């Protein structure tokens, strides 16, 4: 017999007086008993009017039936067949205008609390199916890029209490601030971060380690091992005349303003250079992303200036191909030697020298040789430097006993341990700018070694 109550089971909430002073979630969610009681209000209508009100067609009566039967995991499995973000949708969808507006129970009384039940099933799944058994050890991760997040996830699965300390206001590293939305939607990255949180990983943002607190202080705070995955976000410049002019910036800065601070969207007041003619110096992925972003920001001409030939370009072939298709103009075997400014101190042109290919250098690629007297002026109002990055020195200069090589990369042994006991490192902070998958591999290897270290410590 269905439960014929005309009202929804009320949602537990924080006391208004308390919540008016905090940022924690207002609604607390149904208990198992409440969810079953609400689910038994559903009539399991044959023609499923509620489903017609749902934009993704969640199999509503079916999942509600599973909840009524006490099979909460089964309910979530049904929802997952059409909706991969039920925890989000259960909280933010306008159910009263969608599924719940069509519910026959709403004709006389309140409709079934479909959103509340969806949220319950998603929350049950997150709490029950994935959380590992705590093993009583604590580890800290400095930097929330692919290296740090991978390390965090692997340690959390082994039962460690893991906290990620991230300098920016969101985790994700280059996946959030470097690679543009049009190549990697940010919602996908954040979904991954949410999955880690569901495993129990704590993510603390706006925490610049080395400034807010040091690695040594983290260890004194009870973190038995620390992984440094702070990346290589310090841009290099060419050291040529005119680099201090207005309109000259690093690709990192340009992309961060657009990606992370949403400079590309109206309604965000992030200042970002508005340009007509842009020179991007460099031939890597970062240069392609900066050039393609500049086009999307409205530039009429975007040039890639690269001192070797296209064959030597380190960017992914697909990115070069896409950049060309979109209208980026490639000036291979060219190199800026000086930047010229106007009377307001804004860059107006680059003096560019043509190059030829000489003998292979230490990188194995044929080295560029300047052609004397071949300089010409290229009119540009923006120059974006994308000639590489190095690890930021903050961690190594604020942590006693951490050694770095002459390129500023942290030195690690075969177990990914730095020269300081209990402190591990991986990703771009160790290799210099590399790839996502290498950073993830390093995070994985470090998690394994950190586990052995922390377990050994207790034996
Ligand atoms: P990062 O991703 O740099 O993450 C480091 C994190 O540490 C950042 O979130 C940073 O804010 C944080 N941090 C730094 N210092 C501190 C501190 N003191 N305290 C707390 N947190 C700190 N690779 C590919 O494989 N394919 C591509 O297509 C590709 N495209 C790219 C495009 C761009 C624009 C860029 C910049 C890089 C690209 N890469 C690409 C390279 C790839 O993104 C990096 O190799 C990878 O992200 C490195 O991962 P990581 O975790 O070591 O460092
Ligand atoms: Fe259940 Fe309401 Fe959907 Fe009918 S319309 S199946 S009562 S949720």
Short mmCIF file of C-alpha atoms and ligand atoms in Angstrom, two decimals:
data_model
loop_
_atom_site.label_atom_id
_atom_site.label_comp_id
_atom_site.label_asym_id
_atom_site.label_seq_id
_atom_site.Cartn_x
_atom_site.Cartn_y
_atom_site.Cartn_z
CA UNK A 1 0.00 0.00 0.00
CA UNK A 2 1.47 3.37 -0.93
CA UNK A 3 1.95 5.95 1.77
CA UNK A 4 -0.86 8.42 1.10
CA UNK A 5 0.57 11.32 3.11
CA UNK A 6 -0.08 14.55 1.19
CA UNK A 7 3.17 16.17 2.25
CA UNK A 8 6.80 15.32 1.57
CA UNK A 9 8.89 13.99 4.43
CA UNK A 10 10.47 17.26 5.67
CA UNK A 11 14.13 17.86 4.86
CA UNK A 12 16.42 18.25 7.90
CA UNK A 13 18.17 21.63 7.83
CA UNK A 14 20.71 23.62 9.80
CA UNK A 15 19.15 26.02 12.30
CA UNK A 16 18.68 29.37 10.50
CA UNK A 17 20.43 31.31 13.26
CA UNK A 18 23.50 29.09 13.01
CA UNK A 19 23.60 28.83 9.22
CA UNK A 20 23.26 32.58 8.71
CA UNK A 21 26.85 32.76 9.96
CA UNK A 22 28.44 29.86 8.10
CA UNK A 23 28.97 28.58 4.56
CA UNK A 24 28.09 24.96 5.23
CA UNK A 25 25.29 23.30 3.33
CA UNK A 26 21.86 24.39 4.58
CA UNK A 27 19.98 21.16 3.92
CA UNK A 28 21.35 18.05 5.57
CA UNK A 29 19.73 15.30 3.50
CA UNK A 30 17.37 12.44 4.32
CA UNK A 31 18.30 9.60 6.64
CA UNK A 32 17.69 6.06 5.31
CA UNK A 33 14.38 5.86 7.18
CA UNK A 34 13.20 9.21 5.81
CA UNK A 35 14.17 8.22 2.26
CA UNK A 36 12.25 4.93 2.44
CA UNK A 37 9.21 6.71 3.86
CA UNK A 38 9.27 9.34 1.09
CA UNK A 39 9.86 6.69 -1.59
CA UNK A 40 6.72 4.81 -0.54
CA UNK A 41 4.67 7.88 -1.53
CA UNK A 42 5.45 7.08 -5.19
CA UNK A 43 2.61 5.34 -7.05
CA UNK A 44 4.94 3.84 -9.67
CA UNK A 45 2.68 5.25 -12.40
CA UNK A 46 2.62 3.21 -15.60
CA UNK A 47 2.94 6.17 -17.98
CA UNK A 48 5.74 7.78 -15.89
CA UNK A 49 4.74 11.45 -16.24
CA UNK A 50 7.67 12.57 -14.04
CA UNK A 51 10.22 11.13 -16.51
CA UNK A 52 8.80 13.33 -19.28
CA UNK A 53 9.63 16.35 -17.12
CA UNK A 54 13.28 15.37 -16.73
CA UNK A 55 15.67 16.74 -19.41
CA UNK A 56 17.92 13.68 -19.24
CA UNK A 57 15.15 11.15 -18.70
CA UNK A 58 16.21 9.79 -15.31
CA UNK A 59 14.33 6.54 -14.70
CA UNK A 60 12.52 8.08 -11.76
CA UNK A 61 9.87 5.55 -10.66
CA UNK A 62 12.42 2.73 -11.02
CA UNK A 63 15.06 4.29 -8.79
CA UNK A 64 12.44 5.39 -6.27
CA UNK A 65 11.15 1.82 -6.14
CA UNK A 66 14.63 0.56 -5.29
CA UNK A 67 14.84 3.06 -2.43
CA UNK A 68 11.45 1.92 -1.13
CA UNK A 69 12.85 -1.63 -1.18
CA UNK A 70 15.92 -0.52 0.78
CA UNK A 71 18.28 -1.17 -2.18
CA UNK A 72 20.00 2.21 -2.11
CA UNK A 73 23.02 1.17 -4.16
CA UNK A 74 20.69 -0.26 -6.82
CA UNK A 75 18.82 3.05 -6.89
CA UNK A 76 22.02 4.91 -7.61
CA UNK A 77 23.01 2.46 -10.33
CA UNK A 78 19.71 3.17 -12.11
CA UNK A 79 20.26 6.93 -11.84
CA UNK A 80 23.83 6.58 -13.13
CA UNK A 81 22.58 5.06 -16.39
CA UNK A 82 21.31 8.50 -17.44
CA UNK A 83 22.88 11.01 -15.06
CA UNK A 84 26.51 10.97 -13.97
CA UNK A 85 26.14 13.88 -11.55
CA UNK A 86 23.15 13.01 -9.38
CA UNK A 87 24.69 14.56 -6.26
CA UNK A 88 24.80 17.87 -8.10
CA UNK A 89 21.42 17.57 -9.85
CA UNK A 90 19.63 16.45 -6.69
CA UNK A 91 20.73 19.74 -5.15
CA UNK A 92 20.42 22.28 -7.91
CA UNK A 93 17.82 21.18 -10.47
CA UNK A 94 14.55 23.15 -10.49
CA UNK A 95 12.54 19.97 -9.77
CA UNK A 96 9.40 21.96 -9.04
CA UNK A 97 9.37 23.02 -12.71
CA UNK A 98 10.60 19.70 -14.10
CA UNK A 99 9.89 16.16 -12.87
CA UNK A 100 8.03 17.16 -9.72
CA UNK A 101 5.67 19.46 -11.65
CA UNK A 102 4.43 16.40 -13.57
CA UNK A 103 4.08 14.08 -10.57
CA UNK A 104 0.49 12.86 -10.09
CA UNK A 105 0.87 13.09 -6.32
CA UNK A 106 1.15 16.84 -6.82
CA UNK A 107 -2.47 17.05 -8.02
CA UNK A 108 -3.69 16.64 -4.46
CA UNK A 109 -0.94 17.61 -2.05
CA UNK A 110 2.80 17.75 -2.58
CA UNK A 111 4.58 15.80 -5.33
CA UNK A 112 7.05 13.06 -4.42
CA UNK A 113 10.38 14.63 -3.30
CA UNK A 114 12.20 13.32 -6.38
CA UNK A 115 15.19 15.68 -6.03
CA UNK A 116 15.63 14.82 -2.36
CA UNK A 117 15.55 11.12 -3.16
CA UNK A 118 18.03 11.52 -6.01
CA UNK A 119 20.40 13.36 -3.70
CA UNK A 120 19.94 10.68 -1.05
CA UNK A 121 20.83 7.85 -3.44
CA UNK A 122 23.91 9.70 -4.73
CA UNK A 123 25.05 10.50 -1.19
CA UNK A 124 24.55 6.89 -0.11
CA UNK A 125 26.69 5.70 -3.01
CA UNK A 126 29.47 8.18 -2.20
CA UNK A 127 29.47 7.30 1.47
CA UNK A 128 29.16 3.56 1.25
CA UNK A 129 30.70 2.20 -1.86
CA UNK A 130 33.96 4.04 -2.10
CA UNK A 131 35.26 5.17 1.25
CA UNK A 132 38.16 2.99 2.32
CA UNK A 133 38.80 1.94 5.92
CA UNK A 134 41.05 4.55 7.62
CA UNK A 135 44.50 3.21 8.53
CA UNK A 136 45.31 5.96 11.03
CA UNK A 137 48.12 7.65 9.05
CA UNK A 138 48.18 11.18 7.65
CA UNK A 139 49.82 12.45 4.46
CA UNK A 140 49.98 15.92 2.94
CA UNK A 141 50.08 16.80 -0.74
CA UNK A 142 51.45 20.16 -1.84
CA UNK A 143 49.87 21.16 -5.16
CA UNK A 144 46.61 19.96 -6.67
CA UNK A 145 47.74 19.25 -10.25
CA UNK A 146 47.64 15.83 -11.92
CA UNK A 147 50.67 14.62 -9.94
CA UNK A 148 49.31 15.69 -6.56
CA UNK A 149 45.74 14.54 -7.22
CA UNK A 150 46.86 11.11 -8.43
CA UNK A 151 49.08 10.66 -5.39
CA UNK A 152 46.23 11.80 -3.13
CA UNK A 153 43.74 9.38 -4.70
CA UNK A 154 46.05 6.38 -4.45
CA UNK A 155 46.91 7.09 -0.80
CA UNK A 156 43.24 7.67 0.10
CA UNK A 157 42.29 4.32 -1.45
CA UNK A 158 44.84 2.71 0.88
CA UNK A 159 43.13 4.30 3.88
CA UNK A 160 45.37 7.33 4.47
CA UNK A 161 43.91 10.59 5.71
CA UNK A 162 45.04 12.85 2.88
CA UNK A 163 44.96 16.62 2.63
CA UNK A 164 45.81 18.47 -0.59
CA UNK A 165 47.13 22.01 -0.10
CA UNK A 166 46.58 24.05 -3.27
CA UNK A 167 47.81 27.61 -3.81
CA UNK A 168 45.01 28.63 -6.19
CA UNK A 169 41.32 28.88 -5.32
CA UNK A 170 40.59 25.63 -7.19
CA UNK A 171 42.43 22.34 -7.53
CA UNK A 172 43.45 20.90 -10.90
CA UNK A 173 46.76 22.64 -11.63
CA UNK A 174 47.48 23.22 -15.30
CA UNK A 175 44.31 21.30 -16.17
CA UNK A 176 42.41 24.25 -14.69
CA UNK A 177 44.64 27.26 -15.24
CA UNK A 178 46.65 26.35 -18.34
CA UNK A 179 44.79 24.10 -20.78
CA UNK A 180 41.85 26.08 -22.20
CA UNK A 181 38.18 25.21 -21.74
CA UNK A 182 37.86 24.46 -25.46
CA UNK A 183 40.32 21.56 -25.12
CA UNK A 184 39.42 20.36 -21.67
CA UNK A 185 36.14 21.47 -20.09
CA UNK A 186 36.77 22.53 -16.53
CA UNK A 187 33.63 20.73 -15.30
CA UNK A 188 35.30 17.42 -16.20
CA UNK A 189 38.36 18.25 -14.11
CA UNK A 190 36.22 19.31 -11.17
CA UNK A 191 34.24 16.08 -11.41
CA UNK A 192 37.51 14.23 -10.87
CA UNK A 193 38.29 16.41 -7.88
CA UNK A 194 34.81 15.62 -6.52
CA UNK A 195 35.46 11.91 -6.93
CA UNK A 196 38.59 12.29 -4.81
CA UNK A 197 36.65 14.16 -2.17
CA UNK A 198 34.15 11.32 -2.13
CA UNK A 199 37.08 9.03 -1.30
CA UNK A 200 37.73 11.21 1.74
CA UNK A 201 40.52 13.45 0.35
CA UNK A 202 40.43 16.93 1.89
CA UNK A 203 41.26 19.76 -0.51
CA UNK A 204 42.38 23.02 1.06
CA UNK A 205 42.60 25.84 -1.47
CA UNK A 206 44.29 29.26 -1.22
CA UNK A 207 47.09 27.55 0.73
CA UNK A 208 50.46 28.65 -0.64
CA UNK A 209 52.84 26.30 1.14
CA UNK A 210 56.03 28.17 1.91
CA UNK A 211 54.00 31.27 2.71
CA UNK A 212 50.92 30.27 4.75
CA UNK A 213 52.82 27.39 6.34
CA UNK A 214 56.00 25.50 5.52
CA UNK A 215 56.61 21.84 4.67
CA UNK A 216 58.38 21.51 8.06
CA UNK A 217 55.30 22.86 9.81
CA UNK A 218 53.11 20.35 7.98
CA UNK A 219 55.35 17.56 9.29
CA UNK A 220 55.24 19.00 12.79
CA UNK A 221 51.45 18.99 12.45
CA UNK A 222 51.41 15.19 12.20
CA UNK A 223 51.66 14.63 8.44
CA UNK A 224 54.06 11.69 8.35
CA UNK A 225 54.91 12.06 4.68
CA UNK A 226 54.58 14.98 2.27
CA UNK A 227 54.37 14.86 -1.53
CA UNK A 228 55.48 17.98 -3.39
CA UNK A 229 53.70 18.26 -6.75
CA UNK A 230 54.02 21.99 -7.16
CA UNK A 231 54.62 21.89 -10.92
CA UNK A 232 56.71 24.22 -13.05
CA UNK A 233 54.72 27.40 -13.22
CA UNK A 234 57.48 29.99 -13.25
CA UNK A 235 57.63 31.50 -16.74
CA UNK A 236 60.89 32.15 -18.54
CA UNK A 237 61.48 35.30 -20.55
CA UNK A 238 63.94 35.90 -23.41
CA UNK A 239 65.88 38.73 -21.81
CA UNK A 240 65.53 40.92 -24.91
CA UNK A 241 65.04 44.68 -25.00
CA UNK A 242 61.41 45.78 -24.66
CA UNK A 243 60.11 42.81 -22.62
CA UNK A 244 58.95 45.23 -19.91
CA UNK A 245 56.57 47.07 -22.30
CA UNK A 246 52.82 47.07 -21.70
CA UNK A 247 51.26 44.31 -23.78
CA UNK A 248 54.06 41.79 -23.16
CA UNK A 249 53.21 38.92 -20.84
CA UNK A 250 53.88 35.25 -20.22
CA UNK A 251 51.60 32.58 -21.67
CA UNK A 252 50.97 31.38 -18.12
CA UNK A 253 49.62 34.73 -17.04
CA UNK A 254 47.56 35.16 -20.20
CA UNK A 255 46.02 31.69 -19.98
CA UNK A 256 45.41 31.90 -16.23
CA UNK A 257 43.47 35.12 -16.61
CA UNK A 258 41.32 33.55 -19.30
CA UNK A 259 40.88 30.01 -17.97
CA UNK A 260 40.86 30.25 -14.23
CA UNK A 261 39.56 33.75 -13.81
CA UNK A 262 37.14 33.43 -16.73
CA UNK A 263 38.39 36.53 -18.54
CA UNK A 264 36.66 35.18 -21.67
CA UNK A 265 33.20 35.50 -20.20
CA UNK A 266 31.17 38.64 -19.95
CA UNK A 267 30.23 39.36 -16.39
CA UNK A 268 33.70 38.50 -15.04
CA UNK A 269 35.83 41.56 -14.47
CA UNK A 270 39.22 39.88 -14.91
CA UNK A 271 41.36 42.32 -16.89
CA UNK A 272 42.87 40.64 -19.93
CA UNK A 273 44.67 42.14 -22.89
CA UNK A 274 42.35 43.03 -25.76
CA UNK A 275 44.49 42.71 -28.86
CA UNK A 276 44.34 43.12 -32.61
CA UNK A 277 47.65 41.61 -33.55
CA UNK A 278 49.35 39.06 -31.32
CA UNK A 279 52.75 37.41 -31.49
CA UNK A 280 53.14 34.22 -29.48
CA UNK A 281 56.78 33.26 -29.10
CA UNK A 282 57.38 29.50 -28.84
CA UNK A 283 56.32 26.22 -30.45
CA UNK A 284 54.96 24.05 -27.63
CA UNK A 285 51.44 23.14 -26.48
CA UNK A 286 51.40 26.21 -24.31
CA UNK A 287 52.13 28.46 -27.29
CA UNK A 288 49.32 26.81 -29.32
CA UNK A 289 46.86 27.25 -26.45
CA UNK A 290 47.82 30.91 -26.03
CA UNK A 291 47.53 31.57 -29.78
CA UNK A 292 44.16 29.84 -30.12
CA UNK A 293 42.88 31.64 -27.02
CA UNK A 294 44.01 34.99 -28.47
CA UNK A 295 41.98 34.27 -31.62
CA UNK A 296 38.95 33.47 -29.53
CA UNK A 297 39.44 36.69 -27.59
CA UNK A 298 38.97 38.57 -30.87
CA UNK A 299 42.47 39.16 -32.29
CA UNK A 300 42.58 39.66 -36.06
CA UNK A 301 46.12 38.37 -36.54
CA UNK A 302 47.83 35.81 -34.35
CA UNK A 303 51.38 34.74 -35.20
CA UNK A 304 53.37 31.85 -33.80
CA UNK A 305 57.01 32.89 -33.92
CA UNK A 306 59.24 29.83 -33.63
CA UNK A 307 62.97 29.79 -34.10
CA UNK A 308 63.26 26.26 -35.54
CA UNK A 309 61.18 24.62 -38.28
CA UNK A 310 57.76 23.03 -37.84
CA UNK A 311 59.37 19.61 -37.72
CA UNK A 312 61.10 20.47 -34.44
CA UNK A 313 57.97 21.94 -32.81
CA UNK A 314 57.30 20.22 -29.49
CA UNK A 315 53.51 20.84 -29.60
CA UNK A 316 51.12 17.96 -30.25
CA UNK A 317 50.52 17.60 -34.02
CA UNK A 318 46.79 17.91 -33.50
CA UNK A 319 47.20 21.27 -31.75
CA UNK A 320 49.35 22.64 -34.59
CA UNK A 321 46.81 21.36 -37.10
CA UNK A 322 43.89 22.90 -35.21
CA UNK A 323 45.72 26.20 -34.76
CA UNK A 324 46.37 26.41 -38.52
CA UNK A 325 42.77 25.51 -39.34
CA UNK A 326 41.59 28.30 -37.07
CA UNK A 327 43.78 30.87 -38.79
CA UNK A 328 46.91 31.14 -36.62
CA UNK A 329 49.79 32.30 -38.86
CA UNK A 330 53.03 30.35 -38.43
CA UNK A 331 56.37 32.14 -38.70
CA UNK A 332 58.81 29.22 -38.42
CA UNK A 333 62.55 29.86 -38.48
CA UNK A 334 61.96 33.32 -37.03
CA UNK A 335 63.05 34.79 -33.71
CA UNK A 336 62.27 38.13 -32.05
CA UNK A 337 65.42 40.05 -31.09
CA UNK A 338 63.87 43.28 -29.77
CA UNK A 339 60.44 44.69 -28.96
CA UNK A 340 59.53 48.27 -29.86
CA UNK A 341 57.12 50.49 -27.91
CA UNK A 342 54.94 53.48 -28.73
CA UNK A 343 54.86 56.83 -26.88
CA UNK A 344 52.62 55.29 -24.16
CA UNK A 345 55.03 52.47 -23.43
CA UNK A 346 52.85 49.86 -25.18
CA UNK A 347 54.43 47.35 -27.51
CA UNK A 348 53.87 48.27 -31.19
CA UNK A 349 56.17 45.90 -33.06
CA UNK A 350 58.59 43.03 -32.75
CA UNK A 351 61.91 43.12 -34.56
CA UNK A 352 62.17 39.60 -35.92
CA UNK A 353 65.25 37.89 -37.32
CA UNK A 354 65.10 35.00 -39.76
CA UNK A 355 66.89 31.78 -38.85
CA UNK A 356 68.40 28.78 -40.63
CA UNK A 357 68.90 25.26 -39.29
CA UNK A 358 72.42 24.25 -38.28
CA UNK A 359 73.88 21.14 -36.64
CA UNK A 360 71.87 19.16 -34.03
CA UNK A 361 72.27 20.53 -30.48
CA UNK A 362 72.21 18.64 -27.14
CA UNK A 363 68.42 18.12 -27.50
CA UNK A 364 69.07 16.23 -30.75
CA UNK A 365 67.16 18.84 -32.75
CA UNK A 366 68.87 20.92 -35.41
CA UNK A 367 69.86 24.19 -33.81
CA UNK A 368 68.66 27.54 -35.13
CA UNK A 369 71.31 29.84 -36.57
CA UNK A 370 70.52 33.57 -37.04
CA UNK A 371 70.74 34.96 -40.57
CA UNK A 372 72.61 38.24 -40.26
CA UNK A 373 70.86 41.28 -41.73
CA UNK A 374 67.50 39.50 -42.13
CA UNK A 375 65.67 41.48 -39.43
CA UNK A 376 62.25 42.94 -40.16
CA UNK A 377 59.52 44.65 -38.15
CA UNK A 378 56.27 42.83 -37.40
CA UNK A 379 53.47 45.14 -36.20
CA UNK A 380 51.88 43.66 -33.05
CA UNK A 381 50.15 45.12 -30.01
CA UNK A 382 50.60 42.04 -27.80
CA UNK A 383 53.51 39.65 -27.31
CA UNK A 384 52.96 36.44 -25.37
CA UNK A 385 56.14 34.70 -24.25
CA UNK A 386 55.85 30.94 -24.26
CA UNK A 387 59.43 29.72 -24.23
CA UNK A 388 59.21 27.42 -21.22
CA UNK A 389 58.75 27.40 -17.49
CA UNK A 390 60.73 26.30 -14.44
CA UNK A 391 59.68 25.09 -11.00
CA UNK A 392 58.81 27.93 -8.63
CA UNK A 393 61.59 28.20 -6.02
CA UNK A 394 59.24 28.85 -3.07
CA UNK A 395 59.11 25.30 -1.67
CA UNK A 396 62.81 24.58 -1.96
CA UNK A 397 63.84 27.91 -0.46
CA UNK A 398 61.51 27.52 2.54
CA UNK A 399 62.23 23.85 3.26
CA UNK A 400 65.50 22.93 4.87
CA UNK A 401 67.34 20.04 3.26
CA UNK A 402 65.60 20.02 -0.15
CA UNK A 403 68.11 19.88 -2.97
CA UNK A 404 67.42 21.03 -6.53
CA UNK A 405 69.46 20.70 -9.71
CA UNK A 406 70.72 23.68 -11.68
CA UNK A 407 67.40 23.98 -13.55
CA UNK A 408 65.60 24.36 -10.20
CA UNK A 409 64.04 20.86 -10.34
CA UNK A 410 63.82 18.92 -7.07
CA UNK A 411 66.24 16.00 -6.80
CA UNK A 412 64.61 12.65 -5.94
CA UNK A 413 65.92 9.09 -5.51
CA UNK A 414 64.54 5.97 -7.20
CA UNK A 415 61.70 5.93 -4.63
CA UNK A 416 60.70 9.52 -5.44
CA UNK A 417 62.01 10.68 -2.06
CA UNK A 418 63.70 14.07 -2.06
CA UNK A 419 66.89 14.76 -0.12
CA UNK A 420 64.70 15.36 2.95
CA UNK A 421 63.38 12.28 4.74
CA UNK A 422 59.62 11.78 4.41
CA UNK A 423 59.32 14.42 1.68
CA UNK A 424 58.55 13.02 -1.78
CA UNK A 425 58.17 14.86 -5.09
CA UNK A 426 57.05 14.24 -8.65
CA UNK A 427 55.61 15.73 -11.82
CA UNK A 428 56.85 18.95 -13.39
CA UNK A 429 58.47 20.00 -10.06
CA UNK A 430 60.99 17.19 -10.64
CA UNK A 431 61.16 16.82 -14.43
CA UNK A 432 60.55 20.40 -15.50
CA UNK A 433 57.60 21.06 -17.85
CA UNK A 434 56.48 17.67 -19.23
CA UNK A 435 53.11 15.95 -19.70
CA UNK A 436 49.96 15.18 -17.76
CA UNK A 437 50.40 11.44 -17.96
CA UNK A 438 54.02 11.57 -16.76
CA UNK A 439 52.93 13.71 -13.81
CA UNK A 440 50.20 11.20 -12.99
CA UNK A 441 52.65 8.32 -13.25
CA UNK A 442 54.98 10.10 -10.84
CA UNK A 443 52.13 10.70 -8.39
CA UNK A 444 51.27 7.00 -8.51
CA UNK A 445 54.85 5.86 -7.97
CA UNK A 446 55.26 8.28 -5.08
CA UNK A 447 52.05 7.08 -3.40
CA UNK A 448 53.39 3.54 -3.48
CA UNK A 449 56.71 4.57 -1.97
CA UNK A 450 55.05 6.80 0.65
CA UNK A 451 52.83 3.90 1.69
CA UNK A 452 55.86 1.68 2.19
CA UNK A 453 57.60 4.45 4.14
CA UNK A 454 54.67 5.17 6.44
CA UNK A 455 53.97 1.49 7.07
CA UNK A 456 57.64 0.82 7.73
CA UNK A 457 57.64 3.61 10.25
CA UNK A 458 55.07 1.91 12.44
CA UNK A 459 56.66 -1.57 12.39
P1 LIG B 1 50.78 21.36 -12.27
O1 LIG B 1 49.70 20.89 -13.18
O2 LIG B 1 51.52 22.57 -12.63
O3 LIG B 1 50.14 21.54 -10.83
C1 LIG B 1 50.88 22.08 -9.78
C2 LIG B 1 49.93 22.66 -8.77
O4 LIG B 1 50.67 23.04 -7.62
C3 LIG B 1 49.23 23.91 -9.26
O5 LIG B 1 47.85 23.78 -9.03
C4 LIG B 1 49.84 25.02 -8.44
O6 LIG B 1 48.93 26.09 -8.20
C5 LIG B 1 50.19 24.29 -7.16
N1 LIG B 1 51.27 24.91 -6.39
C6 LIG B 1 52.44 25.43 -6.85
N2 LIG B 1 53.17 25.90 -5.82
C7 LIG B 1 52.45 25.67 -4.70
C8 LIG B 1 52.68 25.96 -3.31
N3 LIG B 1 53.78 26.58 -2.90
N4 LIG B 1 51.73 25.59 -2.41
C9 LIG B 1 50.58 24.96 -2.82
N5 LIG B 1 50.33 24.69 -4.12
C10 LIG B 1 51.26 25.02 -5.04
N6 LIG B 1 50.50 18.04 -21.17
C11 LIG B 1 49.93 17.06 -21.92
O7 LIG B 1 50.17 15.89 -21.64
N7 LIG B 1 49.09 17.36 -22.96
C12 LIG B 1 48.76 18.65 -23.28
O8 LIG B 1 48.00 18.88 -24.21
C13 LIG B 1 49.31 19.70 -22.49
N8 LIG B 1 48.98 21.00 -22.72
C14 LIG B 1 49.46 21.98 -21.90
C15 LIG B 1 49.03 23.29 -22.08
C16 LIG B 1 49.46 24.29 -21.23
C17 LIG B 1 48.96 25.69 -21.44
C18 LIG B 1 50.37 23.99 -20.17
C19 LIG B 1 50.86 25.07 -19.25
C20 LIG B 1 50.82 22.68 -20.00
C21 LIG B 1 50.36 21.66 -20.84
N9 LIG B 1 50.76 20.35 -20.66
C22 LIG B 1 50.20 19.36 -21.43
C23 LIG B 1 51.70 19.98 -19.60
C24 LIG B 1 50.98 19.42 -18.37
O9 LIG B 1 49.84 20.19 -18.11
C25 LIG B 1 51.90 19.40 -17.16
O10 LIG B 1 53.02 18.62 -17.46
C26 LIG B 1 51.21 18.79 -15.92
O11 LIG B 1 50.06 19.54 -15.58
C27 LIG B 1 52.15 18.74 -14.72
O12 LIG B 1 51.44 18.30 -13.61
P2 LIG B 1 51.92 18.66 -12.12
O13 LIG B 1 50.89 18.06 -11.21
O14 LIG B 1 53.33 18.26 -11.93
O15 LIG B 1 51.90 20.25 -12.04
FE1 LIG B 2 6.06 8.37 -8.67
FE2 LIG B 2 5.11 10.91 -9.04
FE3 LIG B 2 6.57 9.69 -10.98
FE4 LIG B 2 4.04 8.82 -10.44
S1 LIG B 2 4.60 10.79 -11.23
S2 LIG B 2 5.90 7.57 -10.79
S3 LIG B 2 3.97 9.16 -8.20
S4 LIG B 2 7.27 10.22 -8.90
#
